[in-house]
Amino acid sequence: MNEFCVQLPKVELHAHINGSLSPDTMRVLVERKKDSNPSLADFRIPDSLERIDDFFPLFRFIYQLTDDEPSVVIATRNVISDFERDGVRYLELRTTPRENPATGMTKKSYLAAVLSAINEVRKSIVVRLIVSIDRRDTLEKAQEAVDLALHFRSQGVVGIDLCGHVMEGSFVALRPAFDRAKQHGFPLTLHFGEVKENMAESLELLSIQPNRLGHATFLTPERRENIYAGNIPVEICMTSNILCKTTSTYEEHHIKDLLVEKHPFIICTDDKGVFFSQLSDEYTIAAKTFGLSKNELYEASYRTIDAIFEDETIKQNLKKIWSEWYKDNL
Ligand code: 6MZ
């Protein structure tokens, strides 16, 4: 089944760039930097995490690897190649603009570096960028992220994300930036109900009418009803949820409710570097856990095309690629 899941054309819509660096890419970047920063050579990514709180501090290490533009280009290019090798044909990466005065990297030059890698010519994968706003940011910084998204729109920025430490910050404080992004026509995807404690702001998050939701693990019956009524696609990251211990088993994962309800979902990786899981692995897990046939996996993958932040022409092109693959393989 895994080989089939690698071959299956797939869409990836929830992948944080700095969480997606493979061990090989991390090694390449450590090599580049270990002379100036010897402590990097000792870092080990943990196999498992006690709780989701242990996840976010990992980025203090990873961010030292991508703290200048050439490293950002290598990181982004390698992440794209990893997804391409895994059969991803359309990819929306997301990242939080970051600066580093020590190397002269600004948020603008960071995004320019990411986009230069995204816009390298490739035959079998289309890549776009979502600009992430961290929950811990000030409104001013969030507005700056929207400015940058507008600045780089013609180079492949297609949407705005709310992400970051699930127990910190608040959407309410940042809402004016998201309202402005929406006024400019950017679709929004919001991390939603990743932990129980996030439920307090769920109504506020839905009131902005997001185009997609990340995770949506914890839902009250009312919120579930809102999401179904709005037909809002959910980005599902099973291994991420298991390793962050927000879901206890694959069998109990909330994707099961979406399968039963036939509600749109997109199987995604979240942070494939930190969680050691390719997108094909996530499809394989879904197939094994819920007994999905090859045809059902194909259908699930085909339906994700409707959730991308791109126009009808690109959607139709992708649907053609999927249909041709179906004729040859199923
Ligand atoms: C919320 C997450 C996340 O933006 O530097 N991030 N935010 N929930 C998650 N679930 C596990 N996984 C990653 O990528 C890393 C950043 O993405 C966010 C965190 O803010 C993390 O610092 P970029 O490319």
mmCIF file with all atom_site columns, N, CA and C and ligand atoms in Angstrom, residues 16-19 52 55-56 59 63 94-96 98 110 132 134 136 163-166 191 194 215 240 244 270-271 275, ligand 1:
data_model
loop_
_atom_site.group_PDB
_atom_site.id
_atom_site.type_symbol
_atom_site.label_atom_id
_atom_site.label_alt_id
_atom_site.label_comp_id
_atom_site.label_asym_id
_atom_site.label_entity_id
_atom_site.label_seq_id
_atom_site.pdbx_PDB_ins_code
_atom_site.Cartn_x
_atom_site.Cartn_y
_atom_site.Cartn_z
_atom_site.occupancy
_atom_site.B_iso_or_equiv
_atom_site.pdbx_formal_charge
_atom_site.auth_seq_id
_atom_site.auth_comp_id
_atom_site.auth_asym_id
_atom_site.auth_atom_id
_atom_site.pdbx_PDB_model_num
ATOM   1   N N   . HIS A 1 16  ? 4.724  23.413 7.313  1.00 0.00 ? 16  HIS A N   1
ATOM   2   C CA  . HIS A 1 16  ? 5.539  24.535 7.798  1.00 0.00 ? 16  HIS A CA  1
ATOM   3   C C   . HIS A 1 16  ? 6.974  24.298 7.336  1.00 0.00 ? 16  HIS A C   1
ATOM   4   N N   . ILE A 1 17  ? 7.553  25.263 6.643  1.00 0.00 ? 17  ILE A N   1
ATOM   5   C CA  . ILE A 1 17  ? 8.876  25.010 6.040  1.00 0.00 ? 17  ILE A CA  1
ATOM   6   C C   . ILE A 1 17  ? 9.893  24.554 7.092  1.00 0.00 ? 17  ILE A C   1
ATOM   7   N N   . ASN A 1 18  ? 10.009 25.307 8.181  1.00 0.00 ? 18  ASN A N   1
ATOM   8   C CA  . ASN A 1 18  ? 11.077 24.967 9.135  1.00 0.00 ? 18  ASN A CA  1
ATOM   9   C C   . ASN A 1 18  ? 10.813 23.691 9.924  1.00 0.00 ? 18  ASN A C   1
ATOM   10  N N   . GLY A 1 19  ? 9.573  23.210 9.898  1.00 0.00 ? 19  GLY A N   1
ATOM   11  C CA  . GLY A 1 19  ? 9.288  21.921 10.522 1.00 0.00 ? 19  GLY A CA  1
ATOM   12  C C   . GLY A 1 19  ? 9.442  20.783 9.527  1.00 0.00 ? 19  GLY A C   1
ATOM   13  N N   . ILE A 1 52  ? 2.470  18.603 23.536 1.00 0.00 ? 52  ILE A N   1
ATOM   14  C CA  . ILE A 1 52  ? 2.639  19.568 22.445 1.00 0.00 ? 52  ILE A CA  1
ATOM   15  C C   . ILE A 1 52  ? 3.534  20.735 22.863 1.00 0.00 ? 52  ILE A C   1
ATOM   16  N N   . PHE A 1 55  ? 7.068  20.670 21.723 1.00 0.00 ? 55  PHE A N   1
ATOM   17  C CA  . PHE A 1 55  ? 7.324  20.763 20.294 1.00 0.00 ? 55  PHE A CA  1
ATOM   18  C C   . PHE A 1 55  ? 7.898  22.132 19.915 1.00 0.00 ? 55  PHE A C   1
ATOM   19  N N   . PHE A 1 56  ? 7.283  23.186 20.396 1.00 0.00 ? 56  PHE A N   1
ATOM   20  C CA  . PHE A 1 56  ? 7.650  24.523 19.916 1.00 0.00 ? 56  PHE A CA  1
ATOM   21  C C   . PHE A 1 56  ? 9.097  24.921 20.227 1.00 0.00 ? 56  PHE A C   1
ATOM   22  N N   . PHE A 1 59  ? 12.165 24.642 17.686 1.00 0.00 ? 59  PHE A N   1
ATOM   23  C CA  . PHE A 1 59  ? 12.489 25.615 16.645 1.00 0.00 ? 59  PHE A CA  1
ATOM   24  C C   . PHE A 1 59  ? 13.613 26.558 17.042 1.00 0.00 ? 59  PHE A C   1
ATOM   25  N N   . TYR A 1 63  ? 15.837 27.115 13.924 1.00 0.00 ? 63  TYR A N   1
ATOM   26  C CA  . TYR A 1 63  ? 15.971 28.480 13.412 1.00 0.00 ? 63  TYR A CA  1
ATOM   27  C C   . TYR A 1 63  ? 17.434 28.930 13.315 1.00 0.00 ? 63  TYR A C   1
ATOM   28  N N   . ARG A 1 94  ? 4.095  26.832 3.905  1.00 0.00 ? 94  ARG A N   1
ATOM   29  C CA  . ARG A 1 94  ? 3.796  28.032 4.705  1.00 0.00 ? 94  ARG A CA  1
ATOM   30  C C   . ARG A 1 94  ? 4.992  28.356 5.570  1.00 0.00 ? 94  ARG A C   1
ATOM   31  N N   . THR A 1 95  ? 5.195  29.637 5.830  1.00 0.00 ? 95  THR A N   1
ATOM   32  C CA  . THR A 1 95  ? 6.299  30.016 6.702  1.00 0.00 ? 95  THR A CA  1
ATOM   33  C C   . THR A 1 95  ? 6.053  31.376 7.332  1.00 0.00 ? 95  THR A C   1
ATOM   34  N N   . THR A 1 96  ? 6.674  31.570 8.513  1.00 0.00 ? 96  THR A N   1
ATOM   35  C CA  . THR A 1 96  ? 6.568  32.822 9.261  1.00 0.00 ? 96  THR A CA  1
ATOM   36  C C   . THR A 1 96  ? 7.778  33.674 8.907  1.00 0.00 ? 96  THR A C   1
ATOM   37  N N   . ARG A 1 98  ? 10.896 35.825 9.100  1.00 0.00 ? 98  ARG A N   1
ATOM   38  C CA  . ARG A 1 98  ? 11.786 35.926 10.270 1.00 0.00 ? 98  ARG A CA  1
ATOM   39  C C   . ARG A 1 98  ? 12.999 36.756 9.897  1.00 0.00 ? 98  ARG A C   1
ATOM   40  N N   . TYR A 1 110 ? 14.124 37.271 3.796  1.00 0.00 ? 110 TYR A N   1
ATOM   41  C CA  . TYR A 1 110 ? 13.787 35.876 4.126  1.00 0.00 ? 110 TYR A CA  1
ATOM   42  C C   . TYR A 1 110 ? 12.736 35.359 3.129  1.00 0.00 ? 110 TYR A C   1
ATOM   43  N N   . SER A 1 132 ? 2.623  32.839 7.135  1.00 0.00 ? 132 SER A N   1
ATOM   44  C CA  . SER A 1 132 ? 2.088  32.545 8.465  1.00 0.00 ? 132 SER A CA  1
ATOM   45  C C   . SER A 1 132 ? 2.227  33.751 9.380  1.00 0.00 ? 132 SER A C   1
ATOM   46  N N   . ASP A 1 134 ? 2.272  34.394 13.446 1.00 0.00 ? 134 ASP A N   1
ATOM   47  C CA  . ASP A 1 134 ? 2.416  33.670 14.703 1.00 0.00 ? 134 ASP A CA  1
ATOM   48  C C   . ASP A 1 134 ? 1.474  34.279 15.743 1.00 0.00 ? 134 ASP A C   1
ATOM   49  N N   . ARG A 1 136 ? 1.779  34.625 18.712 1.00 0.00 ? 136 ARG A N   1
ATOM   50  C CA  . ARG A 1 136 ? 2.470  35.415 19.740 1.00 0.00 ? 136 ARG A CA  1
ATOM   51  C C   . ARG A 1 136 ? 2.857  36.798 19.242 1.00 0.00 ? 136 ARG A C   1
ATOM   52  N N   . CYS A 1 163 ? -0.738 30.573 12.993 1.00 0.00 ? 163 CYS A N   1
ATOM   53  C CA  . CYS A 1 163 ? -0.113 29.386 13.585 1.00 0.00 ? 163 CYS A CA  1
ATOM   54  C C   . CYS A 1 163 ? 0.560  29.763 14.898 1.00 0.00 ? 163 CYS A C   1
ATOM   55  N N   . GLY A 1 164 ? 1.456  28.923 15.382 1.00 0.00 ? 164 GLY A N   1
ATOM   56  C CA  . GLY A 1 164 ? 2.244  29.243 16.561 1.00 0.00 ? 164 GLY A CA  1
ATOM   57  C C   . GLY A 1 164 ? 1.769  28.528 17.803 1.00 0.00 ? 164 GLY A C   1
ATOM   58  N N   . HIS A 1 165 ? 2.512  28.770 18.889 1.00 0.00 ? 165 HIS A N   1
ATOM   59  C CA  . HIS A 1 165 ? 2.288  28.057 20.146 1.00 0.00 ? 165 HIS A CA  1
ATOM   60  C C   . HIS A 1 165 ? 0.814  28.115 20.553 1.00 0.00 ? 165 HIS A C   1
ATOM   61  N N   . VAL A 1 166 ? 0.248  26.906 20.705 1.00 0.00 ? 166 VAL A N   1
ATOM   62  C CA  . VAL A 1 166 ? -1.206 26.795 20.874 1.00 0.00 ? 166 VAL A CA  1
ATOM   63  C C   . VAL A 1 166 ? -1.723 27.394 22.184 1.00 0.00 ? 166 VAL A C   1
ATOM   64  N N   . HIS A 1 191 ? -5.088 27.709 12.254 1.00 0.00 ? 191 HIS A N   1
ATOM   65  C CA  . HIS A 1 191 ? -4.961 26.577 13.185 1.00 0.00 ? 191 HIS A CA  1
ATOM   66  C C   . HIS A 1 191 ? -6.139 26.691 14.151 1.00 0.00 ? 191 HIS A C   1
ATOM   67  N N   . GLU A 1 194 ? -6.617 22.969 18.198 1.00 0.00 ? 194 GLU A N   1
ATOM   68  C CA  . GLU A 1 194 ? -5.541 21.965 18.229 1.00 0.00 ? 194 GLU A CA  1
ATOM   69  C C   . GLU A 1 194 ? -5.438 21.363 19.633 1.00 0.00 ? 194 GLU A C   1
ATOM   70  N N   . HIS A 1 215 ? -6.167 21.255 11.590 1.00 0.00 ? 215 HIS A N   1
ATOM   71  C CA  . HIS A 1 215 ? -6.391 20.329 12.705 1.00 0.00 ? 215 HIS A CA  1
ATOM   72  C C   . HIS A 1 215 ? -7.874 20.174 13.072 1.00 0.00 ? 215 HIS A C   1
ATOM   73  N N   . SER A 1 240 ? 1.373  14.097 13.363 1.00 0.00 ? 240 SER A N   1
ATOM   74  C CA  . SER A 1 240 ? 1.644  15.277 14.185 1.00 0.00 ? 240 SER A CA  1
ATOM   75  C C   . SER A 1 240 ? 0.791  15.239 15.454 1.00 0.00 ? 240 SER A C   1
ATOM   76  N N   . CYS A 1 244 ? 2.317  14.809 19.168 1.00 0.00 ? 244 CYS A N   1
ATOM   77  C CA  . CYS A 1 244 ? 2.115  15.924 20.102 1.00 0.00 ? 244 CYS A CA  1
ATOM   78  C C   . CYS A 1 244 ? 1.099  15.558 21.186 1.00 0.00 ? 244 CYS A C   1
ATOM   79  N N   . ASP A 1 270 ? 2.141  18.531 8.182  1.00 0.00 ? 270 ASP A N   1
ATOM   80  C CA  . ASP A 1 270 ? 2.404  19.528 9.227  1.00 0.00 ? 270 ASP A CA  1
ATOM   81  C C   . ASP A 1 270 ? 3.903  19.871 9.288  1.00 0.00 ? 270 ASP A C   1
ATOM   82  N N   . ASP A 1 271 ? 4.704  18.931 9.849  1.00 0.00 ? 271 ASP A N   1
ATOM   83  C CA  . ASP A 1 271 ? 6.136  19.190 10.041 1.00 0.00 ? 271 ASP A CA  1
ATOM   84  C C   . ASP A 1 271 ? 6.868  17.883 9.779  1.00 0.00 ? 271 ASP A C   1
ATOM   85  N N   . PHE A 1 275 ? 8.494  15.238 12.605 1.00 0.00 ? 275 PHE A N   1
ATOM   86  C CA  . PHE A 1 275 ? 7.649  14.074 12.901 1.00 0.00 ? 275 PHE A CA  1
ATOM   87  C C   . PHE A 1 275 ? 8.002  12.848 12.052 1.00 0.00 ? 275 PHE A C   1
HETATM 88  C C1  . 6MZ B 2 .   ? 0.910  25.448 15.440 1.00 0.00 ? 1   6MZ B C1  1
HETATM 89  C C2  . 6MZ B 2 .   ? 2.876  25.186 14.297 1.00 0.00 ? 1   6MZ B C2  1
HETATM 90  C C3  . 6MZ B 2 .   ? 2.733  23.784 14.333 1.00 0.00 ? 1   6MZ B C3  1
HETATM 91  O O1  . 6MZ B 2 .   ? 6.888  29.101 9.984  1.00 0.00 ? 1   6MZ B O1  1
HETATM 92  O O2  . 6MZ B 2 .   ? 9.242  28.894 10.739 1.00 0.00 ? 1   6MZ B O2  1
HETATM 93  N N1  . 6MZ B 2 .   ? 4.027  25.446 13.656 1.00 0.00 ? 1   6MZ B N1  1
HETATM 94  N N2  . 6MZ B 2 .   ? 1.970  26.009 14.841 1.00 0.00 ? 1   6MZ B N2  1
HETATM 95  N N3  . 6MZ B 2 .   ? 0.703  24.114 15.536 1.00 0.00 ? 1   6MZ B N3  1
HETATM 96  C C4  . 6MZ B 2 .   ? 1.600  23.255 14.998 1.00 0.00 ? 1   6MZ B C4  1
HETATM 97  N N4  . 6MZ B 2 .   ? 1.372  21.910 15.166 1.00 0.00 ? 1   6MZ B N4  1
HETATM 98  C C5  . 6MZ B 2 .   ? 2.283  20.951 15.598 1.00 0.00 ? 1   6MZ B C5  1
HETATM 99  N N5  . 6MZ B 2 .   ? 3.782  23.243 13.686 1.00 0.00 ? 1   6MZ B N5  1
HETATM 100 C C6  . 6MZ B 2 .   ? 4.570  24.277 13.273 1.00 0.00 ? 1   6MZ B C6  1
HETATM 101 O O3  . 6MZ B 2 .   ? 7.757  26.854 10.611 1.00 0.00 ? 1   6MZ B O3  1
HETATM 102 C C7  . 6MZ B 2 .   ? 7.815  26.591 11.994 1.00 0.00 ? 1   6MZ B C7  1
HETATM 103 C C8  . 6MZ B 2 .   ? 6.726  27.308 12.752 1.00 0.00 ? 1   6MZ B C8  1
HETATM 104 O O4  . 6MZ B 2 .   ? 5.450  26.797 12.352 1.00 0.00 ? 1   6MZ B O4  1
HETATM 105 C C9  . 6MZ B 2 .   ? 4.545  26.812 13.448 1.00 0.00 ? 1   6MZ B C9  1
HETATM 106 C C10 . 6MZ B 2 .   ? 5.315  27.271 14.677 1.00 0.00 ? 1   6MZ B C10 1
HETATM 107 O O5  . 6MZ B 2 .   ? 5.064  28.665 14.869 1.00 0.00 ? 1   6MZ B O5  1
HETATM 108 C C11 . 6MZ B 2 .   ? 6.767  27.065 14.260 1.00 0.00 ? 1   6MZ B C11 1
HETATM 109 O O6  . 6MZ B 2 .   ? 7.628  27.953 14.927 1.00 0.00 ? 1   6MZ B O6  1
HETATM 110 P P1  . 6MZ B 2 .   ? 8.133  28.254 9.936  1.00 0.00 ? 1   6MZ B P1  1
HETATM 111 O O7  . 6MZ B 2 .   ? 8.571  27.900 8.577  1.00 0.00 ? 1   6MZ B O7  1
#
